[in-house]
PDB file of C-alpha atoms in Angstrom:
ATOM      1  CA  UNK O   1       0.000   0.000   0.000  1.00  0.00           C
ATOM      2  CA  UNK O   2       1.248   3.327  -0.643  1.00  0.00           C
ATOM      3  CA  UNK O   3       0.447   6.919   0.759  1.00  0.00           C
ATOM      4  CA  UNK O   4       1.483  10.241  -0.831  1.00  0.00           C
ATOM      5  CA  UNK O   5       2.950  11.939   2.088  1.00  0.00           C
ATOM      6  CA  UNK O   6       3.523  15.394   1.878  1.00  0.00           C
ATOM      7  CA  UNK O   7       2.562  16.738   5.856  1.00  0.00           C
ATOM      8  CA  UNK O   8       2.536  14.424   8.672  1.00  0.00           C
ATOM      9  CA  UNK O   9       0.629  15.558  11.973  1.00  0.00           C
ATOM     10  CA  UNK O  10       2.415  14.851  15.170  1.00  0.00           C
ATOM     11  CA  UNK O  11       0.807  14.281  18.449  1.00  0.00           C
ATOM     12  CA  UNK O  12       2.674  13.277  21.585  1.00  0.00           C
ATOM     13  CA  UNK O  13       2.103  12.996  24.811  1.00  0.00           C
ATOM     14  CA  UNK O  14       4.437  15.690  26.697  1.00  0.00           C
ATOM     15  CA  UNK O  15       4.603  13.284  29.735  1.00  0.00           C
ATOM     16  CA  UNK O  16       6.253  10.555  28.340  1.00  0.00           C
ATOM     17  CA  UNK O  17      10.058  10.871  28.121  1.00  0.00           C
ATOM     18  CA  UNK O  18      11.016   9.517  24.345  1.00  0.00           C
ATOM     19  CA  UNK O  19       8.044  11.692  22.933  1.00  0.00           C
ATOM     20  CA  UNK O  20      10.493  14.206  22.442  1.00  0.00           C
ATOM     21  CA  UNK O  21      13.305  11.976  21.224  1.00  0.00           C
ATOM     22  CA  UNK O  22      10.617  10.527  18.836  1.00  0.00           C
ATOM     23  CA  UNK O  23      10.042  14.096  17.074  1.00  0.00           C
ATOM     24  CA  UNK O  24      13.378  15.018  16.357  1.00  0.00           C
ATOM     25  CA  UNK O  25      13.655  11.522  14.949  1.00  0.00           C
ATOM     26  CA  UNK O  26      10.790  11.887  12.280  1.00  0.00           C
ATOM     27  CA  UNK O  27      11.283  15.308  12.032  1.00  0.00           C
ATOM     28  CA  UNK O  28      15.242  14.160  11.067  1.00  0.00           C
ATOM     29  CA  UNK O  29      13.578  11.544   8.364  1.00  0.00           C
ATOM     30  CA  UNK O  30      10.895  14.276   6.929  1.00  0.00           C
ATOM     31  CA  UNK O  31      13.426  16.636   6.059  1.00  0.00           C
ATOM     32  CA  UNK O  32      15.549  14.196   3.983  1.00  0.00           C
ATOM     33  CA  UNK O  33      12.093  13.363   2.545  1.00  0.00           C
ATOM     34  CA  UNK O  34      11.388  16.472   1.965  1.00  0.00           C
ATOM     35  CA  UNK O  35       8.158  16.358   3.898  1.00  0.00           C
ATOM     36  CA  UNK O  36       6.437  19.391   6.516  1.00  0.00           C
ATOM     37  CA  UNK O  37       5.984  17.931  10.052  1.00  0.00           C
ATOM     38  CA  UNK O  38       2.970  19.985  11.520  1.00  0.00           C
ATOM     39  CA  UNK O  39       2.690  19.191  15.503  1.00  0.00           C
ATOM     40  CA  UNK O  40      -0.877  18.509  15.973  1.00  0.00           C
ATOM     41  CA  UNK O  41      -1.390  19.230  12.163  1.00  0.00           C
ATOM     42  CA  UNK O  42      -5.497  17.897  10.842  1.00  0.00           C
ATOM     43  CA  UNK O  43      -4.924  19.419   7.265  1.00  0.00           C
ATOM     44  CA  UNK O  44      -1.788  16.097   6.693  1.00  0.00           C
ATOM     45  CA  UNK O  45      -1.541  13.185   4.954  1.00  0.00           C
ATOM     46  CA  UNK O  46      -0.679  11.062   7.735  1.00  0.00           C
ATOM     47  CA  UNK O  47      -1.493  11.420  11.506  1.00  0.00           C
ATOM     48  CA  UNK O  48       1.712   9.693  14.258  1.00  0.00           C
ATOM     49  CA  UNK O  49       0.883   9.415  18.122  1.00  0.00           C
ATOM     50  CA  UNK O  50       3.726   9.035  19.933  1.00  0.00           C
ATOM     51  CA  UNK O  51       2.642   7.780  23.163  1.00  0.00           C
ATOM     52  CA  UNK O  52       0.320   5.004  24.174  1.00  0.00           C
ATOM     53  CA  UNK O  53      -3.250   3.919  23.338  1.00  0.00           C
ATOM     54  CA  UNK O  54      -4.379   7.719  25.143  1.00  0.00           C
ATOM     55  CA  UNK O  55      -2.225   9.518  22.492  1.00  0.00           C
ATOM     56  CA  UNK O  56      -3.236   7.399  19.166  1.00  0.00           C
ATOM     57  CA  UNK O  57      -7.063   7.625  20.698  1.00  0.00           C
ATOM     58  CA  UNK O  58      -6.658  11.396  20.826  1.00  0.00           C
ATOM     59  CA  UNK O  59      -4.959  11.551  17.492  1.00  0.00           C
ATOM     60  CA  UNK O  60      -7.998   9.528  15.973  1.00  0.00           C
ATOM     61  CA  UNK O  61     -10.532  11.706  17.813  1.00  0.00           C
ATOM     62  CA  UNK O  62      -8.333  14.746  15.530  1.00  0.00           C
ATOM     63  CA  UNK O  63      -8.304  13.038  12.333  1.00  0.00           C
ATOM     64  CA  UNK O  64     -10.556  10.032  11.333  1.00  0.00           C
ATOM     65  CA  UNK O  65     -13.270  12.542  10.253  1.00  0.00           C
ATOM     66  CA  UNK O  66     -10.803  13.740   7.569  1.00  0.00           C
ATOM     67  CA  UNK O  67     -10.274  10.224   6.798  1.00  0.00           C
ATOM     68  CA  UNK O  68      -6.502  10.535   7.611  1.00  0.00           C
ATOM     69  CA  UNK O  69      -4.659   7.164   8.759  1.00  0.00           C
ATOM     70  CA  UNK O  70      -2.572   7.137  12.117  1.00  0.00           C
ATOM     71  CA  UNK O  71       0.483   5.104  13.314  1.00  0.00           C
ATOM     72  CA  UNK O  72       1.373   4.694  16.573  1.00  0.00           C
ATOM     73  CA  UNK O  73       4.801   4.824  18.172  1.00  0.00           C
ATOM     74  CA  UNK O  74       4.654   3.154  21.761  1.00  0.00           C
ATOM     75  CA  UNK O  75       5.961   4.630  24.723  1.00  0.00           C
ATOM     76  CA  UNK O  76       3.605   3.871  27.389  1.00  0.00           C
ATOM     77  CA  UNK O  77       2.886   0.355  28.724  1.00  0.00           C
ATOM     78  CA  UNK O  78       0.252  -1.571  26.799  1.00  0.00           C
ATOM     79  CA  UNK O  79      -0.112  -0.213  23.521  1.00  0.00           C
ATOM     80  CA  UNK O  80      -2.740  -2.358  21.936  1.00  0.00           C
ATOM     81  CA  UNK O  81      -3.446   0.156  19.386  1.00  0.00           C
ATOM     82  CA  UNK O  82       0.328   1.320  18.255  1.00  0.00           C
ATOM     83  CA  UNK O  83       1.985   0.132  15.429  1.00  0.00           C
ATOM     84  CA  UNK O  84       5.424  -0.198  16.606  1.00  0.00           C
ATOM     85  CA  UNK O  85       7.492  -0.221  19.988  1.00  0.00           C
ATOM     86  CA  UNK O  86       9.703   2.896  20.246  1.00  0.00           C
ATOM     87  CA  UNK O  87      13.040   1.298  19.632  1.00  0.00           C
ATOM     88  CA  UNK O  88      11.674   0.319  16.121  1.00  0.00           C
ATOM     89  CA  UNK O  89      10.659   3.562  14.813  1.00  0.00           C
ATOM     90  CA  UNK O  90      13.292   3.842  11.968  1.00  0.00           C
ATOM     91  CA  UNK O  91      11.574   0.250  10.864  1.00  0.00           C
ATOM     92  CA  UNK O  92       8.736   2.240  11.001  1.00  0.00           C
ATOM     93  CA  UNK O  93       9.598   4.944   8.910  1.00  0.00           C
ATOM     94  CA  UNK O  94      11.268   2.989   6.530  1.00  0.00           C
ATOM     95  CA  UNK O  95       7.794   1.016   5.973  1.00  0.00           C
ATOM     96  CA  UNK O  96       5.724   3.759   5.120  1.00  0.00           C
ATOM     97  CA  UNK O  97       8.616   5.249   2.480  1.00  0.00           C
ATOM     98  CA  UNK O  98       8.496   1.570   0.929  1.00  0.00           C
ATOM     99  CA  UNK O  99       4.925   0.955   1.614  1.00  0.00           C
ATOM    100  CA  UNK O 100       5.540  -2.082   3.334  1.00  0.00           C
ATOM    101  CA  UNK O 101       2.326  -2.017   5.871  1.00  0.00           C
ATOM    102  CA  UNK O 102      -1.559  -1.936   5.898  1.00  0.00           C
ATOM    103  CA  UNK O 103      -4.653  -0.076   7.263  1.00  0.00           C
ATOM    104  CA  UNK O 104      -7.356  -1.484   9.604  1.00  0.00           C
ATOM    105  CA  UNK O 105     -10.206  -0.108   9.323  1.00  0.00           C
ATOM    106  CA  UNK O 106     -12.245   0.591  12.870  1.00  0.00           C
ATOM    107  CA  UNK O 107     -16.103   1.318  13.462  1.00  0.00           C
ATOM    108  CA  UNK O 108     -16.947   4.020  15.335  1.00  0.00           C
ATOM    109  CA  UNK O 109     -19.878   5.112  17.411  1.00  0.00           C
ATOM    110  CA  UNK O 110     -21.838   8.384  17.405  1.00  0.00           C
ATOM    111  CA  UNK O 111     -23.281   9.489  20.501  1.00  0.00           C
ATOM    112  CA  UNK O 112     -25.967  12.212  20.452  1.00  0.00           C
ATOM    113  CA  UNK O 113     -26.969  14.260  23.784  1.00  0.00           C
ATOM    114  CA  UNK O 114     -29.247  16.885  22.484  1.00  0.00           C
ATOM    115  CA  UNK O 115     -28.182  18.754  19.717  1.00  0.00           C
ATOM    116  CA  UNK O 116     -24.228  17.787  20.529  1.00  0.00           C
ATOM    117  CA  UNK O 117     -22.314  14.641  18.666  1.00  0.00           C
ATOM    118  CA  UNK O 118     -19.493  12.835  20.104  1.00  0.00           C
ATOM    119  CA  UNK O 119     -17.604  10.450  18.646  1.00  0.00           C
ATOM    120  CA  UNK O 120     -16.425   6.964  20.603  1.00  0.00           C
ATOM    121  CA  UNK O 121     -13.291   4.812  19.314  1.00  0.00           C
ATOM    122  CA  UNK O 122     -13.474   2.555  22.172  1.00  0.00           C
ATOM    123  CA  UNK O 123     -15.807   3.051  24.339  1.00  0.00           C
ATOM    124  CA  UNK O 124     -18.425   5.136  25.668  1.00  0.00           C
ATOM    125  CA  UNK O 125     -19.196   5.014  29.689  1.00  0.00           C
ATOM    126  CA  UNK O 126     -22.367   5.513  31.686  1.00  0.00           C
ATOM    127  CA  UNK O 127     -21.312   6.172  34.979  1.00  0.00           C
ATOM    128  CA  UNK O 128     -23.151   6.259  38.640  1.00  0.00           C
ATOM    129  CA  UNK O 129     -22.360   9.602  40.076  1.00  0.00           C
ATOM    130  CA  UNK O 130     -20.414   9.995  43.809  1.00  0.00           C
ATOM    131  CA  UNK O 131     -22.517   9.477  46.409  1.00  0.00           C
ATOM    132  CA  UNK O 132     -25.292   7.845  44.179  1.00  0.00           C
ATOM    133  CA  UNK O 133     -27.147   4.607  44.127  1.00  0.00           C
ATOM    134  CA  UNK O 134     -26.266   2.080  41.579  1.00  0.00           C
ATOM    135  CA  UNK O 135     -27.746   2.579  38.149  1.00  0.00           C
ATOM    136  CA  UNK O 136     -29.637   1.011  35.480  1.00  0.00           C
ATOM    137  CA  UNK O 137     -29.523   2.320  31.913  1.00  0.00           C
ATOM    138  CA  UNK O 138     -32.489   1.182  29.496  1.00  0.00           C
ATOM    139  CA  UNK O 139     -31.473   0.712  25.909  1.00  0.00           C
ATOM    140  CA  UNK O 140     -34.160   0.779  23.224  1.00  0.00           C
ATOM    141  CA  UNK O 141     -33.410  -0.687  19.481  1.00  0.00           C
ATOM    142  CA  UNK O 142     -35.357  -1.983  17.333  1.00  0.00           C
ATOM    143  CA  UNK O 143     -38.831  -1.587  18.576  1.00  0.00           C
ATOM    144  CA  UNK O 144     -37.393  -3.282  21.570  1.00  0.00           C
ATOM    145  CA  UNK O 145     -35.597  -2.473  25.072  1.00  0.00           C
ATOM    146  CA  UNK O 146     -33.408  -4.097  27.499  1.00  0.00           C
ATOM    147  CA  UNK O 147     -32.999  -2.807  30.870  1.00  0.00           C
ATOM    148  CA  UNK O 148     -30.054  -3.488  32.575  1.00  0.00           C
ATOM    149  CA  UNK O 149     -29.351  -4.129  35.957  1.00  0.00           C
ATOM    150  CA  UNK O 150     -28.018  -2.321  39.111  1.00  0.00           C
ATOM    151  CA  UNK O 151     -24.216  -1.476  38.509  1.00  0.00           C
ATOM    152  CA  UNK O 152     -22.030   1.494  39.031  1.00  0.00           C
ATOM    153  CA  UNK O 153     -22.369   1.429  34.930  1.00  0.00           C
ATOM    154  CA  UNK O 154     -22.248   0.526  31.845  1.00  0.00           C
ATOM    155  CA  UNK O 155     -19.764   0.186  28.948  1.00  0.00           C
ATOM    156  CA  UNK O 156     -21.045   0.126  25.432  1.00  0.00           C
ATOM    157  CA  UNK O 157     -17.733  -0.628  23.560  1.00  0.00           C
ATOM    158  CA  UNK O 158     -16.801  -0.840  20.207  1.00  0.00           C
ATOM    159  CA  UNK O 159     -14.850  -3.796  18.373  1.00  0.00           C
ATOM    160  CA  UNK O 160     -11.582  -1.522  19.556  1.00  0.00           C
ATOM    161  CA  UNK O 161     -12.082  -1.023  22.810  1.00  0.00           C
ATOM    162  CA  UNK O 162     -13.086  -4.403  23.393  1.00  0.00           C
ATOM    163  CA  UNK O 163      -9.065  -4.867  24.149  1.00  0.00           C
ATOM    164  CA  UNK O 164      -9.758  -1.827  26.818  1.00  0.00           C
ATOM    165  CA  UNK O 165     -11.820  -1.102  29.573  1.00  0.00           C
ATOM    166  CA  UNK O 166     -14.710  -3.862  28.421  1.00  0.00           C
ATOM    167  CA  UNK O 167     -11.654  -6.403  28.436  1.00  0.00           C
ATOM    168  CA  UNK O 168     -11.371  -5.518  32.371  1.00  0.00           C
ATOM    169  CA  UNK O 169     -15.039  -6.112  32.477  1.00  0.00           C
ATOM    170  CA  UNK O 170     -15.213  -9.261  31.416  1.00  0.00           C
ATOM    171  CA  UNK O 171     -16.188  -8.622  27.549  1.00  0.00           C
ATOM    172  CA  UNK O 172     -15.606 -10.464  24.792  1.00  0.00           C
ATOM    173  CA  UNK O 173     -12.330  -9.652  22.560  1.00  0.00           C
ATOM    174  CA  UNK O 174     -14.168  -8.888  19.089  1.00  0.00           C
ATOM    175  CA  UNK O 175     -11.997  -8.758  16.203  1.00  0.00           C
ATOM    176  CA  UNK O 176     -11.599  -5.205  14.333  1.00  0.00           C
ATOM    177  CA  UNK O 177     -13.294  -6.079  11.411  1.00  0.00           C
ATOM    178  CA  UNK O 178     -16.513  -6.969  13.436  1.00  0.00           C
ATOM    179  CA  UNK O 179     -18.694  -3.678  13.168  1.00  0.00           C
ATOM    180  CA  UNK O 180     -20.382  -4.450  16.990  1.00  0.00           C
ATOM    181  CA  UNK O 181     -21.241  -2.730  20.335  1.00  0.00           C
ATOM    182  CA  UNK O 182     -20.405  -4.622  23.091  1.00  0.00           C
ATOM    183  CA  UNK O 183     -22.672  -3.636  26.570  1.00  0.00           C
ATOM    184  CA  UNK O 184     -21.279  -4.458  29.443  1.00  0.00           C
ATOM    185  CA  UNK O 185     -22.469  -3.676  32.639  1.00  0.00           C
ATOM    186  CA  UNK O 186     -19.897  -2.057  35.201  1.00  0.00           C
ATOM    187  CA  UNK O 187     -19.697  -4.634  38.658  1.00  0.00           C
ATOM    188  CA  UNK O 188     -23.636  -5.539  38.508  1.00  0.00           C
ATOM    189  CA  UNK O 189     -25.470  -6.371  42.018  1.00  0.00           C
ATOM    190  CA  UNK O 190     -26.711  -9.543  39.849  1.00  0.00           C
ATOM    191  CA  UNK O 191     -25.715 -13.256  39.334  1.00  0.00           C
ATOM    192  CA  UNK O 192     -26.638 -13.410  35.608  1.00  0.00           C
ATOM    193  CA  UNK O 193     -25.440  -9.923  34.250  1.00  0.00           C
ATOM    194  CA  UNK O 194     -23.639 -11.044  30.774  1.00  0.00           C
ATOM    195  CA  UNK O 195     -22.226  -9.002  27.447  1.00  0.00           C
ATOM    196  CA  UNK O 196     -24.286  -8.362  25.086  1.00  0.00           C
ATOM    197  CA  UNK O 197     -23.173  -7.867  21.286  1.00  0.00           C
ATOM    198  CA  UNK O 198     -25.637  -6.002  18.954  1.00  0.00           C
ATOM    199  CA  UNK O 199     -24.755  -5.384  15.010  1.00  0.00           C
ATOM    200  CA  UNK O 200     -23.759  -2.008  14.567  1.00  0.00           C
ATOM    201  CA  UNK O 201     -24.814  -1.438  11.133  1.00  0.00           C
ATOM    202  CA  UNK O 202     -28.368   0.094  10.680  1.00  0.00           C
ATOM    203  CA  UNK O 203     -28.500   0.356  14.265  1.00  0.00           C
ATOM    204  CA  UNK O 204     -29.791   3.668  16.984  1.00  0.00           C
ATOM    205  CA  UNK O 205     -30.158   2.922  20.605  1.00  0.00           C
ATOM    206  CA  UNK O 206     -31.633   5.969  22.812  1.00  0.00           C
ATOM    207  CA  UNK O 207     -30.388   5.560  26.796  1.00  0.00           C
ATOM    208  CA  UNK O 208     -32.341   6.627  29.106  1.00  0.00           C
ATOM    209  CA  UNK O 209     -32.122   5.340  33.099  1.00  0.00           C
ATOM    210  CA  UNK O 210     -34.849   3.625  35.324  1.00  0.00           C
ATOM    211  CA  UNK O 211     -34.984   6.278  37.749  1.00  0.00           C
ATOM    212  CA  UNK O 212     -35.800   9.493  36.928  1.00  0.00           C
ATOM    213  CA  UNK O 213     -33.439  11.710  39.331  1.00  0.00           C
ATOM    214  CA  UNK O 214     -30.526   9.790  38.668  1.00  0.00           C
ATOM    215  CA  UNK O 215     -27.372  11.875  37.662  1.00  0.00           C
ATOM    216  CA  UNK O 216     -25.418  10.038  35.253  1.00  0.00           C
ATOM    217  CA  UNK O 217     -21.275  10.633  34.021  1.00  0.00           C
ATOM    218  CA  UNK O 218     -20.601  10.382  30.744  1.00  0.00           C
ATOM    219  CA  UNK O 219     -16.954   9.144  29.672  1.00  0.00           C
ATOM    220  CA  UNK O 220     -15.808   8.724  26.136  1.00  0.00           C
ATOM    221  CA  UNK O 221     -12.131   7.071  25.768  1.00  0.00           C
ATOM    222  CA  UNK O 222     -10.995   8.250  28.908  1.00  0.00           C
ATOM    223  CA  UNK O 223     -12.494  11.539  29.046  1.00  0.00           C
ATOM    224  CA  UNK O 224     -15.371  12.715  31.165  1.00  0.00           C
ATOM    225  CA  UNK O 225     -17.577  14.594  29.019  1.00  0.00           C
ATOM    226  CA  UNK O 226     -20.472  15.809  31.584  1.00  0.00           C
ATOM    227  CA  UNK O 227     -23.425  14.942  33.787  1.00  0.00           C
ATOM    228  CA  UNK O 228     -26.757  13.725  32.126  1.00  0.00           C
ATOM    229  CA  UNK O 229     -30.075  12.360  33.399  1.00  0.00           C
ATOM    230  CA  UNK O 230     -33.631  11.725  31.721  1.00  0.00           C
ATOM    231  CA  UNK O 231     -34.127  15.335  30.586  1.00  0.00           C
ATOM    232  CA  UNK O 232     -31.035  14.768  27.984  1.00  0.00           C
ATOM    233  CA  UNK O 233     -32.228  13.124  24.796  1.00  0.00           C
ATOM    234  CA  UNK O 234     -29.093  10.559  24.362  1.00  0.00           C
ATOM    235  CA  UNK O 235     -28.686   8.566  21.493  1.00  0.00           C
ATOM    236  CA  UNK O 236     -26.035   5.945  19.879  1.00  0.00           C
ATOM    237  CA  UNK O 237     -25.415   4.775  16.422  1.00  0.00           C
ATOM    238  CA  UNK O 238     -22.665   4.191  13.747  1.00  0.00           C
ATOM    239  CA  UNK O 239     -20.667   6.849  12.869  1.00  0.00           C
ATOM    240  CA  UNK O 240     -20.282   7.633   8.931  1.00  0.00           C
ATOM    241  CA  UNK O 241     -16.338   7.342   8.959  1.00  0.00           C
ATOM    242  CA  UNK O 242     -13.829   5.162  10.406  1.00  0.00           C
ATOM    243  CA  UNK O 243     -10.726   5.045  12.260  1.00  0.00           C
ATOM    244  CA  UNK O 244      -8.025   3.870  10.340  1.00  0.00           C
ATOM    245  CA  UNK O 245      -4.984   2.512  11.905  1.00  0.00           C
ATOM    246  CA  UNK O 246      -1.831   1.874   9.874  1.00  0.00           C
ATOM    247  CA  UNK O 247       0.134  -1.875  11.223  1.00  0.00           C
ATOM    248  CA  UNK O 248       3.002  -3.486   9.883  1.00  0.00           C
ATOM    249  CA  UNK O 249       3.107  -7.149   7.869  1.00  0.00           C
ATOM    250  CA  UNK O 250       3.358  -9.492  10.802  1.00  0.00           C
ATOM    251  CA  UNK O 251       1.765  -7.137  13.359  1.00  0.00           C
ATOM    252  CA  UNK O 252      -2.205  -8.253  12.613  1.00  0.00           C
ATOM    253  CA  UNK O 253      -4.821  -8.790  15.406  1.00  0.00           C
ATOM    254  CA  UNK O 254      -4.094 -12.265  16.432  1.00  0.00           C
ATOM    255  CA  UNK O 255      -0.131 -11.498  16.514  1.00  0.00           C
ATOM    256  CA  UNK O 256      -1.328  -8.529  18.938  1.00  0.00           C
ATOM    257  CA  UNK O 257      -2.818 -10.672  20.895  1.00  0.00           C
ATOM    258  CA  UNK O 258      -0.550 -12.933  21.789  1.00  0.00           C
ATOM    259  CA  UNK O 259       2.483 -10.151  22.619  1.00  0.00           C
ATOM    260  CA  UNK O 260       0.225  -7.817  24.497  1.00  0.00           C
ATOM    261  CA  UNK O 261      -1.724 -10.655  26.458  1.00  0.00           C
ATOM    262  CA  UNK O 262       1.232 -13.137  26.572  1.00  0.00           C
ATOM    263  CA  UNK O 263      -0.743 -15.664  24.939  1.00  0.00           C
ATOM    264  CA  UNK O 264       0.821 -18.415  23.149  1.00  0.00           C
TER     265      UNK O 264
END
């Protein structure tokens, strides 16, 4: 595969020690290139987090709507979503100037409070408020609804984050390609609370919650966004563009999985 790179956007995040190290590296290989490095450039070619999954997330949230791909360089701890540890970032480089790699393509979710649109690459989070009882959030699809039961909250993740915060939960890894939510209810007073997997595609769930005084957080990869309750009209669907995510040859899902999870 082969992009024509002309400006890359660089993100980083400024508490990480090699982020720095990382720029003057690429900005080292752009000149020879002859390429503009913009730091937290949108009009680019090509978007590179250097950081961990918080950094490419934040990247995405800045450029999938353009329809710009993003690489990750690695230098926090996990990394499920980076394309390459630190120390191989000349590999890196020297992969997209050969066009040696490939994009993955990753659903995202809209989500709708009033006349506001946020957009979810892993996950977003309904979340009992301090000093609040546990909460139950009532999803209606389909001419149907599904109430579910009393738990500081509930993750509705997509195929993405199912690696993230619904992995600690107890959800289901789904594999990228797999345009899903996953719900999964945050430590539910309940013996039978499960996952549940609904097909993305054609789909709009409104969320409201059983009882009507309830103040609700809302988190969306990591970030609070505010406080909502049953006068917010909140909806969730498929977003019309996707995150794409530039990996190496060798690097796919199921080699992922076994280096970041230590599976054999």
């Amino acid at each position: 595969m082969e992009i024509k790179i002309r400006k890359i956007g660089v993100f980083y995040n400024p508490k990480k020690r090699e982020a720095k190290k990382g720029i003057d590296i690429l900005k080292d290989w752009a000149k020879e290139k002859g390429i503009e490095v913009i730091p937290e450039g949108v009009d680019v070619d090509l978007g590179v987090a250097i950081g961990g999954d918080g950094t490419v997330l934040y990247t995405l949230q800045k450029l999938s709507i353009h329809d710009i791909p993003v690489v990750g360089i690695n230098t926090g701890r996990l990394g499920f979503l980076t394309t390459v540890e630190f120390k191989d970032i000349s590999v890196l480089l020297n992969s997209i100037e050969s066009g040696n790699f490939f994009i993955e393509k990753h659903p995202v979710i809209k989500i709708s409070i009033d006349h506001n649109n946020f957009y979810a690459f892993n996950e977003v989070v309904f979340l009992k408020s301090e000093n609040t009882p546990l909460i139950s959030v009532n999803l209606v699809f389909d001419n149907s609804s599904i109430l579910t039961p009393p738990a500081d909250g509930v993750i509705i993740a997509t195929s993405a984050g199912s690696t993230a915060y619904a992995l600690s939960a107890g959800g289901a890894i789904i594999f990228p390609e797999v345009e899903v939510l996953e719900i999964i209810p945050i430590c539910a007073h309940s013996l039978t609370s499960r996952p549940l997997i609904l097909d993305l595609n054609n789909l709009e769930v409104k969320v409201n919650f059983q009882r009507k005084s309830t103040q609700v957080e809302v988190w969306i990869d990591g970030k609070e966004i505010g406080i909502v309750s049953n006068k917010n009209h909140i909806s969730i669907s498929k977003a019309n563009f996707y995150g794409k995510l530039i990996f190496l040859p060798g690097w796919d899902f199921i080699n992922r999985l076994k280096k970041k999870l230590h599976w054999r």
